[in-house]
Coordinates of C-alpha atoms in Angstrom, one line a residue:
Chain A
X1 CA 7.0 -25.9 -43.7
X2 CA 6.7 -28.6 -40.4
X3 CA 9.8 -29.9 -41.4
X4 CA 12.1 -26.1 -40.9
X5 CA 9.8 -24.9 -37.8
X6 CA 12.0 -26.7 -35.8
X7 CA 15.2 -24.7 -36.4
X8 CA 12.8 -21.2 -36.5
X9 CA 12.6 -19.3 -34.0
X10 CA 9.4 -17.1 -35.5
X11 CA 7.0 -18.4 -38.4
X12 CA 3.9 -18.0 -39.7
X13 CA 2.0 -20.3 -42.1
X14 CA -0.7 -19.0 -43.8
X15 CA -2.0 -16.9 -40.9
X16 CA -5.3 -14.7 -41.2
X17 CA -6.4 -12.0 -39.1
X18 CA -10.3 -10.4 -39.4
X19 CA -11.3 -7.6 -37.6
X20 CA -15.1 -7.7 -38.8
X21 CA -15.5 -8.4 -41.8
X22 CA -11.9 -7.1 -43.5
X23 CA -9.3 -9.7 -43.5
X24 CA -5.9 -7.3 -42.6
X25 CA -3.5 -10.4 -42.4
X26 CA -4.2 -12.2 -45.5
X27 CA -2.9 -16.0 -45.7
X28 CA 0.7 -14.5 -44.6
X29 CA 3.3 -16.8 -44.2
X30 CA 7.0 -16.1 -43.4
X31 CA 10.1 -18.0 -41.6
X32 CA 12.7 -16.0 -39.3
X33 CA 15.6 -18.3 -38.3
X34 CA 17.9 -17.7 -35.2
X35 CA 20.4 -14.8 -35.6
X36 CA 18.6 -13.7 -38.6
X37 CA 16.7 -9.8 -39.1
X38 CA 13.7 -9.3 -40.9
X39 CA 12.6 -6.2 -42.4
X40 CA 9.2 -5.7 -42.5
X41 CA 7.9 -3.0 -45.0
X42 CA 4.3 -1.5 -45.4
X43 CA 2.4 1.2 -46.2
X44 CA -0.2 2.5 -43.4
X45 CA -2.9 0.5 -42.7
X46 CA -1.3 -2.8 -44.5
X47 CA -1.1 -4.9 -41.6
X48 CA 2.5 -4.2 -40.3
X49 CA 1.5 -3.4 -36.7
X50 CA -1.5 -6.3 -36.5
X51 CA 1.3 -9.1 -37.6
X52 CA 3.5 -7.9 -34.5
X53 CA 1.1 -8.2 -32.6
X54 CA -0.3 -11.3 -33.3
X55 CA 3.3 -12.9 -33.1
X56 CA 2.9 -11.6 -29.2
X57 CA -0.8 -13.0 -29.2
X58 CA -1.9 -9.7 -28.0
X59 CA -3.7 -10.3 -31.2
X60 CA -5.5 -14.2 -31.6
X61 CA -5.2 -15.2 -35.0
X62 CA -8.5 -16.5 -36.5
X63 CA -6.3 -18.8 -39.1
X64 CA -3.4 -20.2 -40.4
X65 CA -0.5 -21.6 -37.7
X66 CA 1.9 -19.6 -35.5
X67 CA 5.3 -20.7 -34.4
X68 CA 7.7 -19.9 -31.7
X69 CA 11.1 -21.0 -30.5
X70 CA 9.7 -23.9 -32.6
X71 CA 6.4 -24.7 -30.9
X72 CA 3.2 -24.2 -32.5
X73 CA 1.3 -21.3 -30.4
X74 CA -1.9 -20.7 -32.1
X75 CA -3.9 -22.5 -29.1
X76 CA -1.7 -21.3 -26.3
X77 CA -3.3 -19.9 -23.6
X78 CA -3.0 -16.5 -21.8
X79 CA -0.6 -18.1 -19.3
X80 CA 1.2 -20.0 -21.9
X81 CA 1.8 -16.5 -23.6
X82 CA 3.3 -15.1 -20.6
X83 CA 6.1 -17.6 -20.6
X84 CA 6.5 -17.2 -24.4
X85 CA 6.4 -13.2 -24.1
X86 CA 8.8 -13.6 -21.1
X87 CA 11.7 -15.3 -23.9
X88 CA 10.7 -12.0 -26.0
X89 CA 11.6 -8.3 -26.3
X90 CA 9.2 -5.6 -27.7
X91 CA 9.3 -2.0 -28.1
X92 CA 5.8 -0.2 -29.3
X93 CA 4.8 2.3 -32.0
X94 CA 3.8 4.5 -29.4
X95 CA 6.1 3.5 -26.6
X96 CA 4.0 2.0 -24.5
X97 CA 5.7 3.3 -21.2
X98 CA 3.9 3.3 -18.5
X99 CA 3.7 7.1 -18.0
X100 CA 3.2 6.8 -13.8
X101 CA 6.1 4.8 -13.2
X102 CA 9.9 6.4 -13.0
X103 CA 12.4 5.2 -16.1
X104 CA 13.8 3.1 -13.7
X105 CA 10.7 1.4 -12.8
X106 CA 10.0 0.8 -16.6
X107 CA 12.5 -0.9 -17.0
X108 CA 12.4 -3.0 -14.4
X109 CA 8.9 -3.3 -15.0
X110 CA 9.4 -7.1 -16.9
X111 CA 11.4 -8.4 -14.4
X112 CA 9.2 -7.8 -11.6
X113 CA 6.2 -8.9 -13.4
X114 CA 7.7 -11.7 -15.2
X115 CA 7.8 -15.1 -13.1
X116 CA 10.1 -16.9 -15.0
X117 CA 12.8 -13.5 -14.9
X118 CA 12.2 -12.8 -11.1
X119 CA 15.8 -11.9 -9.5
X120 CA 17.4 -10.2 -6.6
X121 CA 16.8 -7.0 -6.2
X122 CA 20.2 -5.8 -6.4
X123 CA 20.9 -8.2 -9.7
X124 CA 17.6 -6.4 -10.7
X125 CA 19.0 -2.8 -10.3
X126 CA 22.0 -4.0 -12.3
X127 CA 20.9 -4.8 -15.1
X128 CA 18.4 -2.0 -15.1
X129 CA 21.3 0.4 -14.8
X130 CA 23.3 -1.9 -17.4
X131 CA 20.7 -1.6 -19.9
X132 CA 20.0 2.1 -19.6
X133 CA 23.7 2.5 -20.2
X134 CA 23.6 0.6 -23.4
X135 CA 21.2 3.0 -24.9
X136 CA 23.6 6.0 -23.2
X137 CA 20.5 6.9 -20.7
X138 CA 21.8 6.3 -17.3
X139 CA 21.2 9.4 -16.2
X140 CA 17.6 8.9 -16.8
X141 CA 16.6 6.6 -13.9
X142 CA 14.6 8.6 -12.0
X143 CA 12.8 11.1 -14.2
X144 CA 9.1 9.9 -15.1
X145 CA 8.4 9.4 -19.3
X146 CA 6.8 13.0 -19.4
X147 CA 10.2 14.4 -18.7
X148 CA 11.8 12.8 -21.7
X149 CA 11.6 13.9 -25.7
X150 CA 10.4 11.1 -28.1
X151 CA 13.7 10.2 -29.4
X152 CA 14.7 9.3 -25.3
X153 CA 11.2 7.7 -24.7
X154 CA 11.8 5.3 -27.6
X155 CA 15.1 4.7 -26.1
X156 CA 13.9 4.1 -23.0
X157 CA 11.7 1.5 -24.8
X158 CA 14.5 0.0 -26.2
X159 CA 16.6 -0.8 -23.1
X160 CA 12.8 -2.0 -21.5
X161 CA 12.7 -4.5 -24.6
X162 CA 16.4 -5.6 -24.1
X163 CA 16.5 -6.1 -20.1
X164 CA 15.6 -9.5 -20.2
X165 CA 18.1 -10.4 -22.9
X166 CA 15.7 -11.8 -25.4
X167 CA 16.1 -14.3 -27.9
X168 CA 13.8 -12.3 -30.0
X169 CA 13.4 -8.7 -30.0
X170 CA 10.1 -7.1 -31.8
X171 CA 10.7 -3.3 -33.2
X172 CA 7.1 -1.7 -34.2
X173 CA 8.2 1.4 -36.6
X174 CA 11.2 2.3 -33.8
X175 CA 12.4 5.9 -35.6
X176 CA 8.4 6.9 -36.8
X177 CA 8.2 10.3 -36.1
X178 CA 11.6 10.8 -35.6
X179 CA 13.9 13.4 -37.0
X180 CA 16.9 11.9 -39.3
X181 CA 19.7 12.0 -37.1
X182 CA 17.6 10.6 -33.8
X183 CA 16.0 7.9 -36.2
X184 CA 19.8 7.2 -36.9
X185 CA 20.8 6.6 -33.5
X186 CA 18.0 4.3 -32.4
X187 CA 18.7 2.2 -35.4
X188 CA 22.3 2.2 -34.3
X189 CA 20.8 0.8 -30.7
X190 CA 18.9 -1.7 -32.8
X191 CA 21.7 -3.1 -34.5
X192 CA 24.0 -2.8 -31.2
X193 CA 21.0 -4.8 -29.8
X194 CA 21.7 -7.4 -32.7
X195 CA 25.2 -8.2 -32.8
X196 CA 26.3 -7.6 -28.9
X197 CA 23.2 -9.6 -27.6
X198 CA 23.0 -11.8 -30.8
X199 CA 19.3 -11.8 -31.0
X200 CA 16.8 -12.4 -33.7
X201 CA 15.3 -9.1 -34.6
X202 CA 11.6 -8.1 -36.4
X203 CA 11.9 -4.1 -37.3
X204 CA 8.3 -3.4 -38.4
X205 CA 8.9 0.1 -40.5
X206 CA 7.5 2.2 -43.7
X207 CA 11.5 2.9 -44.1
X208 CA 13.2 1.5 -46.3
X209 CA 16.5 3.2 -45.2
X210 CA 16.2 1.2 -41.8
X211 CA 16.3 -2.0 -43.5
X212 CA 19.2 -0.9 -45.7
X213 CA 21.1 0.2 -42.0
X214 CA 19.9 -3.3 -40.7
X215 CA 21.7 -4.9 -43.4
X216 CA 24.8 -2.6 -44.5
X217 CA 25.5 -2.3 -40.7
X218 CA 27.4 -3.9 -38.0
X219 CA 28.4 -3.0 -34.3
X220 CA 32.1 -2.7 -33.7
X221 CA 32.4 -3.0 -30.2
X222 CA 36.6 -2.0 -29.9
X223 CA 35.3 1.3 -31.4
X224 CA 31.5 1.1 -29.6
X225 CA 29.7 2.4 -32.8
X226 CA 28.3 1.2 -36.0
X227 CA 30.6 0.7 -39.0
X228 CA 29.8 -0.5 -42.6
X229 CA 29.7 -4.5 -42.8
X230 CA 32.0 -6.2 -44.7
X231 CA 30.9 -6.4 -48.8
X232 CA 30.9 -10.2 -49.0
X233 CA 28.1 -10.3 -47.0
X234 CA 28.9 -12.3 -43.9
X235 CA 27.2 -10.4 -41.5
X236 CA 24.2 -11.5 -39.7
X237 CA 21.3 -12.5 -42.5
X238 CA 18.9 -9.7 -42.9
X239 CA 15.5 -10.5 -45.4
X240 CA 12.7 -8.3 -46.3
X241 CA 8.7 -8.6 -46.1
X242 CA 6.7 -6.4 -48.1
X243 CA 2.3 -6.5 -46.7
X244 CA -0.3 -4.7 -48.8
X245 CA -3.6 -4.6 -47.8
X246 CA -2.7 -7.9 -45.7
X247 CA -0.9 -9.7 -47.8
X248 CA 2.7 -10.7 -48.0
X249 CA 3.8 -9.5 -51.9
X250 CA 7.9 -9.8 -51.6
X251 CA 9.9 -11.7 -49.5
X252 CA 13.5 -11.7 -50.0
X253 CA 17.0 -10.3 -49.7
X254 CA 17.9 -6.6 -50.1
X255 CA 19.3 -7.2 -53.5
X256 CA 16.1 -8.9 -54.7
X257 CA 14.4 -5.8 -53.6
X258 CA 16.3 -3.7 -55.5
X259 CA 15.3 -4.8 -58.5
X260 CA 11.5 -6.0 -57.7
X261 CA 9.7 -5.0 -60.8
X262 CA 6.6 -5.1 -58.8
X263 CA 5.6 -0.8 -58.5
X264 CA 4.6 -1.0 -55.3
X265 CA 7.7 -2.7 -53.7
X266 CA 9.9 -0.7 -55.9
X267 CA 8.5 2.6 -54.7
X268 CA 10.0 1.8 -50.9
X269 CA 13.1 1.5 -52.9
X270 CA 13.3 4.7 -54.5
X271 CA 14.5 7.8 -53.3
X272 CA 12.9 11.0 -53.5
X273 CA 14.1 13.2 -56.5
Chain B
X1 CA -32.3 -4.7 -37.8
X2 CA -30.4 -7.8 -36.9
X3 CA -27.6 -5.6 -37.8
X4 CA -29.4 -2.6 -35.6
X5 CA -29.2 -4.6 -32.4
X6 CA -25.8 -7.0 -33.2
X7 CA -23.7 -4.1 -31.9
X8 CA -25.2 -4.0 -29.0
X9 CA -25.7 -7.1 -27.8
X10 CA -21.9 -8.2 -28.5
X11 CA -21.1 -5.4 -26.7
X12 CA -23.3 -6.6 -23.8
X13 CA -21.3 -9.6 -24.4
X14 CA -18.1 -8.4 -24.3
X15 CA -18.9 -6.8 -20.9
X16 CA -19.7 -9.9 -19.2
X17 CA -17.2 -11.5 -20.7
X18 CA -14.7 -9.2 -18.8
X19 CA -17.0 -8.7 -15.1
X20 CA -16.8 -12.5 -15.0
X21 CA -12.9 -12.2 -15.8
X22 CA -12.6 -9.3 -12.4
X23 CA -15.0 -11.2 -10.6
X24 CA -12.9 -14.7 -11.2
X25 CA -10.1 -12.6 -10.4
X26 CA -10.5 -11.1 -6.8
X27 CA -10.5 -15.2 -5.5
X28 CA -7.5 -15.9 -8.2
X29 CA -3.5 -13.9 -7.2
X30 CA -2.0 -12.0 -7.6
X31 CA -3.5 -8.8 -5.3
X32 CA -2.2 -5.2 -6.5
X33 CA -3.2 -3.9 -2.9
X34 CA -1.1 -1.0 -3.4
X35 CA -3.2 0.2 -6.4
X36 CA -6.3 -0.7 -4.6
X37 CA -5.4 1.8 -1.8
X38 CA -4.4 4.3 -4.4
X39 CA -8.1 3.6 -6.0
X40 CA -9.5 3.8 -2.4
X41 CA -7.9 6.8 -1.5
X42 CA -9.3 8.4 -5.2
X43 CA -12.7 7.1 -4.6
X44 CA -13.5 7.4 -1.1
X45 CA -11.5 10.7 0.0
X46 CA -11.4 11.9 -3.4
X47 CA -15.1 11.7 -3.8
X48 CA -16.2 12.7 0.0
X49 CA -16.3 16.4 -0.3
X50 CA -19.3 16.5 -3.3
X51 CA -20.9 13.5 -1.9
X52 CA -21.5 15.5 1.3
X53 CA -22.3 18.4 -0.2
X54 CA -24.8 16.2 -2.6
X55 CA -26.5 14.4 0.6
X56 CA -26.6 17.2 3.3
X57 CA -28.7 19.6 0.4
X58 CA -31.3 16.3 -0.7
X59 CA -31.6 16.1 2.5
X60 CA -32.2 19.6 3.3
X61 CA -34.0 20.2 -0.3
X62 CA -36.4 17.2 0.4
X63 CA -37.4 18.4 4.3
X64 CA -38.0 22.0 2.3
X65 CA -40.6 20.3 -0.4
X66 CA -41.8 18.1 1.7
X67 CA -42.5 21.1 4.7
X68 CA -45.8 22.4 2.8
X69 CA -47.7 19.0 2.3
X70 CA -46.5 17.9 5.5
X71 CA -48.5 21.3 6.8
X72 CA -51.2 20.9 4.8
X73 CA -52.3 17.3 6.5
X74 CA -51.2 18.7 9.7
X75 CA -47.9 16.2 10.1
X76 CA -44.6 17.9 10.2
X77 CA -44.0 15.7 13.2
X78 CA -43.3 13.0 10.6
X79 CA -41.0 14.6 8.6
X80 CA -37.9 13.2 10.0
X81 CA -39.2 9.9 9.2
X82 CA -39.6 10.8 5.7
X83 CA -36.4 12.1 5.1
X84 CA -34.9 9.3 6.7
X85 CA -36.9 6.6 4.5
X86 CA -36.4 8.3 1.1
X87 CA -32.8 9.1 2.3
X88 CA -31.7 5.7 3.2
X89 CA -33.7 3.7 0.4
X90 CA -33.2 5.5 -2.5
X91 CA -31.7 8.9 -3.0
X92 CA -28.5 8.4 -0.8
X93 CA -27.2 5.1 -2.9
X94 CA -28.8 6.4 -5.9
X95 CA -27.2 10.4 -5.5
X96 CA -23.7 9.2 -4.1
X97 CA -23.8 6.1 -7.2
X98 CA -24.4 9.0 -9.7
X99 CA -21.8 11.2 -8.5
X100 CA -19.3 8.7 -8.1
X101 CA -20.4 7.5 -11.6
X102 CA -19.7 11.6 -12.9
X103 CA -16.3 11.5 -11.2
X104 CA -14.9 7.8 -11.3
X105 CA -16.2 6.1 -14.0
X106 CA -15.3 8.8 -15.9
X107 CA -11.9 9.3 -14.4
X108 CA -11.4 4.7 -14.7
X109 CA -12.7 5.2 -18.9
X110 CA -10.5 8.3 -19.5
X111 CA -7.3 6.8 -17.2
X112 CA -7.6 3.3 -19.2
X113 CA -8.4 4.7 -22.3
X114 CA -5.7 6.5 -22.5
X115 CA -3.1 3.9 -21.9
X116 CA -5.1 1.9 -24.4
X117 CA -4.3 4.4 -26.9
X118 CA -0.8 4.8 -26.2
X119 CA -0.2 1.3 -26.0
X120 CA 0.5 0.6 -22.9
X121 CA -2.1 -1.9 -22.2
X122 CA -0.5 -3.9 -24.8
X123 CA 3.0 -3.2 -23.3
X124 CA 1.2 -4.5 -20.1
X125 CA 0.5 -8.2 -21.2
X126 CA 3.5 -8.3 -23.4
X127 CA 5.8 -7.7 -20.3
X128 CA 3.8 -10.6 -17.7
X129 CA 0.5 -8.7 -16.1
X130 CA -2.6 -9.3 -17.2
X131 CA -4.4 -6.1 -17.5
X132 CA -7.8 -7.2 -15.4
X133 CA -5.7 -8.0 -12.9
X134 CA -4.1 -5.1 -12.8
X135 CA -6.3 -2.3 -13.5
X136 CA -9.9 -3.9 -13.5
X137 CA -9.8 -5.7 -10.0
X138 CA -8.0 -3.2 -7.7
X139 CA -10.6 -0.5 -9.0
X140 CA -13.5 -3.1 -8.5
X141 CA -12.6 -4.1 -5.3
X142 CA -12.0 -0.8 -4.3
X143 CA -15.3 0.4 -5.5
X144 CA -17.3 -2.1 -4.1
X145 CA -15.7 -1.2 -0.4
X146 CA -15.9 2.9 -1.0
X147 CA -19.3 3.6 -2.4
X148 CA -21.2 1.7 0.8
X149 CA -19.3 3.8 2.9
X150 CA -20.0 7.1 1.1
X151 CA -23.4 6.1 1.1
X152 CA -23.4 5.8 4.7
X153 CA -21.9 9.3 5.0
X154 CA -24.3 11.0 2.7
X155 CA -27.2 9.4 4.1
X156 CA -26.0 10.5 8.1
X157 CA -25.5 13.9 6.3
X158 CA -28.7 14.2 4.5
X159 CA -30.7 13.6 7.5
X160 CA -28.3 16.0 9.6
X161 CA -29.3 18.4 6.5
X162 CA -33.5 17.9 7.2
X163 CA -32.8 18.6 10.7
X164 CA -31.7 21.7 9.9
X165 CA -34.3 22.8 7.7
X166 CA -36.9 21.0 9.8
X167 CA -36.3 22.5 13.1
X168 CA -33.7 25.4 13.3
X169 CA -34.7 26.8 9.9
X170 CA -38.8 26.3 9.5
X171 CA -39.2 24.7 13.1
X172 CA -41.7 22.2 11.8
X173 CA -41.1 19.6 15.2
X174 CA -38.5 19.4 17.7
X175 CA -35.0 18.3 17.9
X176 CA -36.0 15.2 19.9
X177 CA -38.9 14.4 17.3
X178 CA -37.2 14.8 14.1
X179 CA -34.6 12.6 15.6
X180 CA -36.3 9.9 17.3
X181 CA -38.2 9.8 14.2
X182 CA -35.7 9.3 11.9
X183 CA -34.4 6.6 13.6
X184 CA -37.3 4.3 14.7
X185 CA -38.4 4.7 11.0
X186 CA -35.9 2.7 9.6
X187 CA -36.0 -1.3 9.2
X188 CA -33.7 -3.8 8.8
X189 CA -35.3 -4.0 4.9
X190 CA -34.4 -0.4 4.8
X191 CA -30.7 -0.6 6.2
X192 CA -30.2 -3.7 3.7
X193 CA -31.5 -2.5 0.3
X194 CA -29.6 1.2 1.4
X195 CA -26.5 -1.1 2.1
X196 CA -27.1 -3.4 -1.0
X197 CA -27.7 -0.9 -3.8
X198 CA -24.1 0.9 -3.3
X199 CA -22.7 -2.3 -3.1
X200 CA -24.4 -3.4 -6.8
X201 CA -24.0 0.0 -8.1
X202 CA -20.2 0.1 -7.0
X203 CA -19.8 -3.1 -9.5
X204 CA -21.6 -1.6 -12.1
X205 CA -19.8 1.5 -12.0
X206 CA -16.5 0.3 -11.6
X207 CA -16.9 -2.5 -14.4
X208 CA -18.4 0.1 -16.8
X209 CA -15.4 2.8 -16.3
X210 CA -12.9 0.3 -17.0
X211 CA -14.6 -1.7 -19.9
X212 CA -15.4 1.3 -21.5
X213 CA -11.8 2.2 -21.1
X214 CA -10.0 -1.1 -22.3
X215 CA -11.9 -0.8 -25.1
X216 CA -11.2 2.5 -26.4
X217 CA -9.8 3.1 -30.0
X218 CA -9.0 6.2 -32.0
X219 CA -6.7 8.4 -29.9
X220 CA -7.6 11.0 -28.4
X221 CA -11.1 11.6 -29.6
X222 CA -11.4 8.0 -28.7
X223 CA -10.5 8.5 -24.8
X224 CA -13.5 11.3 -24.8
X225 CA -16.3 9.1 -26.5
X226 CA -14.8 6.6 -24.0
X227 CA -15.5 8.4 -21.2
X228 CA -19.0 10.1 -22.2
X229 CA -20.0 6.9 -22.7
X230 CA -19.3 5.8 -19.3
X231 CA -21.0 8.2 -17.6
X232 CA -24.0 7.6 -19.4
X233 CA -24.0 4.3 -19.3
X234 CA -23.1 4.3 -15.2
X235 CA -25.9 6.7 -14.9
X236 CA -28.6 5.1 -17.0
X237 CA -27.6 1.3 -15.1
X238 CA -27.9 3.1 -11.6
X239 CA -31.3 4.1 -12.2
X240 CA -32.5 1.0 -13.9
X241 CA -30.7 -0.8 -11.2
X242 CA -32.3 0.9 -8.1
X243 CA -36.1 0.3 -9.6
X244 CA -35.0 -3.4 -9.9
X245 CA -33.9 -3.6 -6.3
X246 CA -36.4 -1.6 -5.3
X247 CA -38.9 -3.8 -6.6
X248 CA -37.6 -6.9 -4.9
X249 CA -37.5 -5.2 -1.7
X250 CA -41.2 -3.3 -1.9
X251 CA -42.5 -6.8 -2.5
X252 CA -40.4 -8.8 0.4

């Protein structure tokens, strides 16, 4: 694995995580290289969330060796982190707006707080307004988080996680909760995220239908929505992580996954009836 | 019972862990002043109205009680003293702390606790602030400057609440007495461990609301254990806290 961590941009080798006495990242171990998406599928409770997290270092790891932009980052410090986190976009489970500050000052929120992605304040307002725009909220700016529904909060998230341009951009469960045709339009976003900014994305999700978007799915900008990629496959490389209980049990393409004999990886496949 | 007491005491821990982070903090930038006036302004104005009302009726309460064994030994003169003493030693830092404790630790575990929950301490560090810095030192610092100065309200206001009992109400001495009394009473040793105690207590509560707070988990029901448990906790340290002082200072 040392020799490839060079070219990664996110990997994890043989990474634990206990809380107590329960292990909930098992010995996991994965490689994302530049450009590429990963999927990564769970059930409840496997792990999905704590993984995310602990590629952030909002969670230490208590084995096993991180890597980002090709650096090893198990030992960073908090300060080291902040630089990392400051090359990184995120959008929470929950959100994670900060529900006493406008939309506008959300979004900004990074840049202000961010040393190494301080700017002028008008170059600050621009791409604020920019980024709002690309998730079609521009109108938005000076409403508070209450004011929104949860599809335009998660949104809002989105164009918080893609201000800084990012060379990676974290996605905890984006359309959770979500009716079908709002989860479709913020995996639309994600993917518009992908191949206008050209960033390496993580989509953490219980859905197997957001993977298969992720992958069957490209942004046409002359037409400014999502259209079906070519068949040969020559779109950006999309692969799929499967946790249970912790533990990494698939990790491969979509069509491996389709025909996983393992039950458990095979029941994100299926579709109901 | 190693098990019994582990929780606990890495609990303990964890507490000192993050009031030596705060503390390291309010020398280290950067300074959030705006939230520490928004904190002021919650804690000192917020909390004025029931710490007056708190000190003006122990004060008034305590020249009541304190009227018939006065009688009894034949020295009401002395009761402005008294009030003064008890006021200014104990129940003014120890009645403000606890009602601060009711309505800000409570508010800091509740406020914190729920961005915990919703992730937006998390969203916090991953965007560049460090969430001591943030939340935990502008509420310290802001606590350790408000609850003195309560404390010296409540106290003014207590004694202002004897006098009335003890003169226009029962007319136990006279205006110039009660007074005069209350102020020659009072030492330097008084004035210090009245001043002191706030200052201690304003840590203590400030550090409990927000630890409690940052480490809140299970939604909602989560944010109200959070918060019980901060009040309790405030509550039980101020009165631990005060005999410990108190001690020091009885035997100086």
């Amino acid at each position: 694995m040392a020799g490839t961590q060079d070219r990664s941009i996110l990997a994890f080798d043989e990474v634990t995580v206990r809380f107590d006495d329960r292990a909930v990242l098992d010995r996991v171990s994965f490689e994302l290289h530049r450009g590429e998406s990963l999927v990564l599928l769970g059930e409840a409770g496997s792990g999905k969330t704590v993984l995310l997290k602990s590629a952030l270092g909002l969670i230490k790891a208590d084995g096993g060796r991180i890597y980002l932009f090709g650096e090893d980052v198990t030992k960073a410090t908090e300060q080291q982190w902040y630089d990392l986190r400051a090359r990184m976009g995120v959008l929470f489970q929950e959100g994670g707006l900060f529900d006493s500050l406008s939309i506008e000052d959300n979004v900004a929120y990074p840049l202000l707080n961010q040393e190494t992605l301080r700017c002028p304040e008008e170059e600050m307002a621009r791409r604020v307004e920019q980024s709002l725009e690309f998730v079609e909220l521009g109108h938005t700016l000076e409403k508070f988080p209450s004011e929104l529904s949860g599809g335009m909060r998660r949104r809002v998230g989105i164009a918080r996680a893609i201000v800084t341009e990012p060379e990676l951009l974290l996605y905890d469960s984006p359309t959770a909760g979500l009716d079908p045709i709002t989860a479709a339009t913020i995996m639309a976003l994600i993917i518009k995220g992908r191949d206008v900014r050209r960033a390496t994305t993580v989509i953490v999700t219980h859905r197997y239908q957001d993977g298969e978007m992720l992958t069957r799915y490209r942004h046409d900008a002359s037409l400014g929505h999502v259209v079906p990629a070519a068949a040969n496959g020559s779109g950006p490389r999309t692969h799929y992580v499967v946790l249970r209980e912790g533990r990494i049990v698939f990790d491969g393409s979509q069509a491996e996954m389709e025909t996983a004999a393992d039950e458990y990886v095979a029941n994100f496949v299926r579709r109901p009836g | 019972m190693l098990d019994l007491i582990k929780g606990p005491i890495l609990t303990f821990q964890e507490f000192v862990l993050l009031a030596g982070r705060a503390t390291r903090g309010i020398f280290r930038k950067p300074y959030y002043w705006p939230d520490v006036f928004t904190q002021m302004d919650l804690i000192g104005i917020g909390s004025l109205p029931v710490v007056l009302l708190t000190g003006f009726f122990s004060g008034a309460v305590m020249a009541l009680q304190m009227s018939r064994a006065l009688q009894t030994y034949g020295a009401t003169s002395q009761i402005g003293q008294i009030v003064a003493i008890t006021l200014v030693r104990e129940m003014g830092p120890v009645l403000t702390a606890l009602m601060v404790a009711g309505r800000n630790s409570s508010g800091m575990a509740s406020e914190l606790g729920s961005m915990k929950v919703t992730e937006q301490i998390d969203a916090m560090r991953a965007l560049g602030t460090d969430p001591v810095m943030k939340l935990v030192k502008p509420r310290l610092i802001a606590t350790a400057t408000m609850l003195p100065l309560l404390t010296i309200l409540a106290d003014f206001v207590g004694i202002f609440g004897g006098w009335i009992v003890a003169c226009p109400l029962l007319g136990l001495t006279s205006d110039a007495q009660y007074w005069n009394n209350s102020w020659r009473s009072l030492e330097y040793n008084d004035i210090t461990q009245g001043l002191l105690k706030p200052f201690v207590f304003a840590i203590v509560l400030s550090l409990v609301g927000c630890f409690y707070g940052m480490k809140t988990t299970g939604g909602t029901q989560g944010v109200g254990l959070a918060t019980t448990q901060a009040v309790v906790v405030a509550s039980v340290w101020v009165v631990v806290l005060t005999f410990l002082i108190g001690r020091i200072f009885v035997s100086m």
